[in-house]
Every structure is written in C-alpha cells, then in structure tokens.
Amino acid sequence: MEPSEVEFLAEKELVTITPNFSESKICLISGDFGPFNPSMHTRLPLWLAVNLRQRQKCRIEPPEWLNVDTLIEKKVAESESQVFTKMPSPHYMEVAMLLLNNTAADVYLTHSASEDIPR
C-alpha cells in the first residue's frame, strides 16, 4: 500500500475538537457532523479537524495516547517484550505526523519524541 493511501485511511480516524464557531451541523457525503458550539467538544474525522484548524475555526484535542509519557511507556514496553506490542491506533504514526505538521500549536509534543517511537 502506498504511503498516500495509508495517510488517507488515517484521516478517517475520529478526533475531538473544540470549535470556536456556532453551527448546527455540517452535512457531508461521509456523514453529518456537529453540532458545533464554542467550548463544547465535538468528534469528527481527522481530515475535517485539520481543515477547520487550518482555517482557525477550532482547536484539536490530541488523542490520549499522543503525549510524551504514553509514548515513552509504549517504547519501553516494546523493547522489553518478546512479542509485538499493541499500538494505540492502527495508524498512530500517520495521525501523529498529520497533527504535528498541521496543528503544532495544539499538540504539545516535540517531533523528536515521536521519532523515538519504534515503527
């Protein structure tokens, strides 16, 4: 599978945003998303969250697994395990890179910390 195809699949994962606009819902081919109210969390696909963030319409809440402590725990667990370690998401590397590249102000994680995680 090509990297662009894997990224496309990763963009379908749901993330939580905090919008800074009001809208009842957005109707798209992939589904209806909303309502959007300032300061109220809403879950939607990563591709839509990144699009809204680029237009400064929301703040993306990083997934629970995307923090330095959790990633270090995963790295240690994998290095100590004799078998494969379950990763936090099927597309954790693509999701992390999309968030870090497009929404760095919302995600408090350095690129070097994410690069330390085994692929």
XYZ file of N, CA and C in Angstrom:
357
model
N 0.841 -1.171 0.000
C 0.000 0.000 0.000
C 0.896 1.247 0.000
N 0.552 2.196 -0.794
C 1.316 3.431 -0.913
C 1.153 4.281 0.350
N 2.159 5.085 0.709
C 2.047 5.953 1.885
C 0.857 6.911 1.817
N 0.542 7.394 0.637
C -0.599 8.302 0.498
C -1.914 7.583 0.794
N -1.992 6.293 0.470
C -3.197 5.520 0.760
C -3.339 5.275 2.263
N -2.226 5.024 2.930
C -2.258 4.828 4.378
C -2.658 6.126 5.071
N -2.134 7.250 4.598
C -2.498 8.550 5.162
C -3.984 8.824 4.951
N -4.500 8.473 3.795
C -5.928 8.646 3.514
C -6.767 7.868 4.515
N -6.367 6.631 4.805
C -7.092 5.819 5.776
C -6.989 6.417 7.181
N -5.822 6.947 7.521
C -5.621 7.548 8.841
C -6.488 8.789 9.032
N -6.734 9.519 7.955
C -7.524 10.742 8.050
C -8.981 10.471 8.412
N -9.399 9.215 8.344
C -10.779 8.876 8.699
C -10.960 8.655 10.205
N -9.863 8.569 10.948
C -9.967 8.360 12.390
C -10.611 9.580 13.043
N -11.435 9.309 14.050
C -12.139 10.385 14.740
C -11.245 11.030 15.788
N -11.290 12.353 15.844
C -10.579 13.124 16.860
C -11.567 14.092 17.492
N -11.180 14.644 18.615
C -12.026 15.598 19.327
C -11.517 17.007 19.079
N -12.446 17.903 18.791
C -12.086 19.311 18.611
C -12.900 20.169 19.577
N -12.408 21.378 19.784
C -13.162 22.399 20.491
C -13.357 23.536 19.493
N -14.548 23.645 18.915
C -14.769 24.683 17.897
C -14.846 26.075 18.524
N -14.594 27.079 17.721
C -14.783 28.455 18.171
C -15.811 29.162 17.275
N -16.763 28.385 16.784
C -17.843 28.914 15.964
C -19.117 28.143 16.287
N -20.245 28.674 15.878
C -21.530 28.012 16.096
C -22.121 27.563 14.774
N -22.567 26.330 14.752
C -23.203 25.752 13.568
C -23.990 24.546 14.041
N -25.185 24.355 13.500
C -25.985 23.217 13.950
C -25.321 21.909 13.557
N -25.010 21.732 12.304
C -24.247 20.576 11.857
C -23.783 20.800 10.432
N -22.790 20.027 10.051
C -22.259 20.066 8.694
C -22.626 18.744 8.042
N -23.333 18.798 6.930
C -23.763 17.590 6.218
C -22.809 17.326 5.058
N -22.126 16.184 5.116
C -21.174 15.793 4.085
C -21.520 14.395 3.584
N -20.899 13.980 2.505
C -21.143 12.643 1.967
C -20.783 11.577 3.001
N -19.717 11.809 3.752
C -19.255 10.815 4.730
C -20.076 10.819 6.012
N -20.993 11.755 6.150
C -21.855 11.792 7.333
C -22.126 13.213 7.799
N -22.956 13.311 8.808
C -23.277 14.608 9.407
C -22.442 14.778 10.665
N -21.860 15.954 10.821
C -21.010 16.229 11.972
C -21.481 17.500 12.657
N -21.447 17.472 13.968
C -21.897 18.609 14.747
C -22.841 18.140 15.824
N -23.438 19.012 16.549
C -23.412 20.470 16.429
C -22.077 21.047 16.880
N -21.816 22.257 16.417
C -20.603 22.972 16.766
C -20.983 24.175 17.622
N -20.537 24.144 18.850
C -20.757 25.252 19.775
C -19.423 25.590 20.417
N -19.108 26.869 20.548
C -17.830 27.245 21.156
C -17.644 26.588 22.518
N -16.460 26.096 22.741
C -16.040 25.483 24.002
C -16.713 24.145 24.313
N -17.439 23.566 23.376
C -18.026 22.238 23.577
C -17.347 21.252 22.635
N -16.869 20.141 23.189
C -16.148 19.146 22.399
C -17.057 18.484 21.369
N -16.482 18.220 20.203
C -17.171 17.534 19.106
C -16.193 16.551 18.481
N -16.675 15.363 18.121
C -15.831 14.364 17.463
C -16.126 14.344 15.963
N -15.048 14.326 15.186
C -15.175 14.274 13.739
C -13.903 13.712 13.129
N -13.916 13.380 11.837
C -12.730 12.786 11.207
C -11.528 13.740 11.232
N -10.365 13.155 11.265
C -9.133 13.938 11.326
C -9.006 14.903 10.155
N -9.398 14.483 8.959
C -9.263 15.355 7.790
C -10.084 16.630 7.950
N -11.273 16.504 8.517
C -12.126 17.679 8.724
C -11.583 18.546 9.849
N -11.077 17.909 10.895
C -10.499 18.655 12.011
C -9.294 19.476 11.553
N -8.437 18.874 10.741
C -7.263 19.595 10.236
C -7.703 20.752 9.348
N -8.710 20.518 8.503
C -9.219 21.583 7.634
C -9.761 22.758 8.455
N -10.555 22.452 9.479
C -11.100 23.515 10.330
C -9.987 24.229 11.087
N -8.982 23.482 11.534
C -7.865 24.087 12.276
C -7.062 25.007 11.379
N -6.846 24.620 10.134
C -6.098 25.465 9.206
C -6.829 26.775 8.936
N -8.150 26.742 9.051
C -8.949 27.957 8.883
C -9.195 28.659 10.215
N -8.505 28.206 11.271
C -8.589 28.768 12.621
C -10.016 28.762 13.162
N -10.734 27.671 12.887
C -12.116 27.515 13.341
C -12.224 26.617 14.570
N -11.105 25.977 14.971
C -11.175 25.068 16.114
C -9.794 24.839 16.700
N -9.808 24.151 17.816
C -8.588 23.659 18.455
C -8.728 22.146 18.513
N -7.723 21.418 18.066
C -7.776 19.955 18.071
C -7.213 19.436 19.385
N -7.998 18.592 20.037
C -7.539 17.937 21.262
C -6.736 16.711 20.835
N -5.477 16.626 21.239
C -4.695 15.454 20.827
C -5.260 14.176 21.438
N -5.141 13.060 20.738
C -5.608 11.787 21.301
C -4.898 11.509 22.625
N -5.531 10.705 23.473
C -4.955 10.404 24.786
C -3.567 9.799 24.677
N -3.329 9.022 23.654
C -2.043 8.348 23.514
C -0.946 9.264 22.992
N -1.300 10.460 22.522
C -0.305 11.361 21.936
C 0.231 12.330 22.983
N 0.914 11.781 23.972
C 1.646 12.604 24.922
C 2.962 11.896 25.214
N 3.925 12.629 25.670
C 5.275 12.105 25.824
C 5.301 10.894 26.754
N 4.606 10.958 27.889
C 4.646 9.855 28.859
C 4.116 8.558 28.262
N 2.977 8.617 27.591
C 2.388 7.419 26.996
C 3.278 6.844 25.905
N 3.851 7.706 25.085
C 4.710 7.226 24.004
C 5.985 6.581 24.549
N 6.538 7.149 25.613
C 7.724 6.554 26.228
C 7.371 5.204 26.843
N 6.207 5.106 27.492
C 5.759 3.825 28.050
C 5.648 2.764 26.951
N 5.086 3.141 25.805
C 4.953 2.201 24.685
C 6.329 1.762 24.185
N 7.250 2.711 24.112
C 8.596 2.383 23.637
C 9.277 1.412 24.589
N 9.181 1.658 25.878
C 9.791 0.770 26.871
C 9.132 -0.606 26.829
N 7.796 -0.635 26.768
C 7.067 -1.906 26.731
C 7.484 -2.730 25.519
N 7.647 -2.085 24.381
C 8.018 -2.834 23.185
C 9.451 -3.345 23.268
N 10.354 -2.551 23.827
C 11.743 -3.003 23.910
C 11.906 -4.139 24.917
N 11.024 -4.213 25.922
C 11.103 -5.273 26.932
C 10.297 -6.517 26.561
N 9.407 -6.411 25.611
C 8.521 -7.513 25.257
C 9.178 -8.469 24.264
N 8.836 -9.748 24.404
C 9.319 -10.756 23.475
C 8.439 -10.836 22.227
N 7.235 -10.285 22.312
C 6.286 -10.300 21.201
C 5.940 -8.858 20.842
N 5.147 -8.709 19.809
C 4.737 -7.373 19.388
C 3.879 -6.699 20.446
N 4.026 -5.400 20.559
C 3.241 -4.607 21.494
C 2.076 -3.973 20.741
N 0.906 -3.998 21.342
C -0.264 -3.378 20.716
C -0.074 -1.863 20.681
N -0.211 -1.305 19.516
C -0.074 0.131 19.353
C -1.400 0.824 19.678
N -1.371 2.109 19.995
C -2.584 2.808 20.427
C -3.615 3.013 19.321
N -3.170 2.955 18.090
C -4.058 3.187 16.954
C -3.469 2.465 15.747
N -4.312 1.975 14.850
C -3.760 1.301 13.657
C -2.869 2.214 12.814
N -3.128 3.498 12.865
C -2.380 4.465 12.051
C -1.750 5.532 12.943
N -1.166 5.114 14.071
C -0.673 6.086 15.040
C 0.413 7.000 14.471
N 1.295 6.477 13.624
C 2.356 7.326 13.069
C 1.785 8.381 12.112
N 0.856 7.976 11.275
C 0.260 8.927 10.324
C -0.559 9.982 11.062
N -1.336 9.556 12.054
C -2.137 10.513 12.824
C -1.221 11.495 13.543
N -0.173 10.990 14.177
C 0.764 11.858 14.897
C 1.422 12.859 13.948
N 1.879 12.383 12.794
C 2.538 13.292 11.858
C 1.569 14.330 11.289
N 0.333 13.923 10.980
C -0.654 14.889 10.491
C -0.925 15.959 11.546
N -1.073 15.544 12.791
C -1.329 16.505 13.852
C -0.126 17.402 14.103
N 1.067 16.823 14.150
C 2.263 17.628 14.407
C 2.579 18.577 13.261
N 2.343 18.153 12.030
C 2.643 19.004 10.880
C 1.611 20.094 10.660
N 0.358 19.846 11.030
C -0.711 20.798 10.725
C -1.243 21.561 11.929
N -1.020 21.047 13.113
C -1.625 21.676 14.290
C -0.645 21.717 15.456
N 0.579 22.063 15.185
C 1.621 22.021 16.206
C 1.270 22.863 17.435
N 0.531 23.938 17.261
C 0.172 24.783 18.403
C -0.773 24.065 19.367
N -1.543 23.102 18.873
C -2.494 22.382 19.712
C -1.892 21.147 20.371
N -0.857 20.594 19.776
C -0.273 19.343 20.261
C 1.059 19.668 20.929
N 1.155 19.378 22.215
C 2.350 19.700 22.986
C 3.308 18.512 23.014
N 3.878 18.214 21.874
C 4.798 17.090 21.741
C 5.831 17.477 20.702
N 7.066 17.183 20.975
C 8.096 17.534 20.008
C 8.225 16.436 18.963
N 8.699 16.812 17.797
C 8.915 15.827 16.739
C 9.926 14.778 17.180
N 10.924 15.165 17.940
C 11.942 14.196 18.348
C 11.353 13.119 19.244
N 10.403 13.469 20.079
C 9.765 12.451 20.937
C 8.984 11.458 20.099
N 8.298 11.925 19.072
C 7.520 10.998 18.239
C 8.439 10.154 17.367
N 9.603 10.671 17.002
C 10.538 9.908 16.174
C 11.224 8.800 16.960
N 11.236 8.900 18.296
C 11.834 7.871 19.132
C 10.975 6.616 19.229
N 9.708 6.723 18.870
C 8.803 5.584 18.982
C 9.111 4.625 17.845
N 9.233 3.318 18.157
C 9.532 2.350 17.113
C 8.433 2.270 16.059
N 8.824 2.079 14.837
C 7.849 1.987 13.742
C 7.572 0.558 13.420
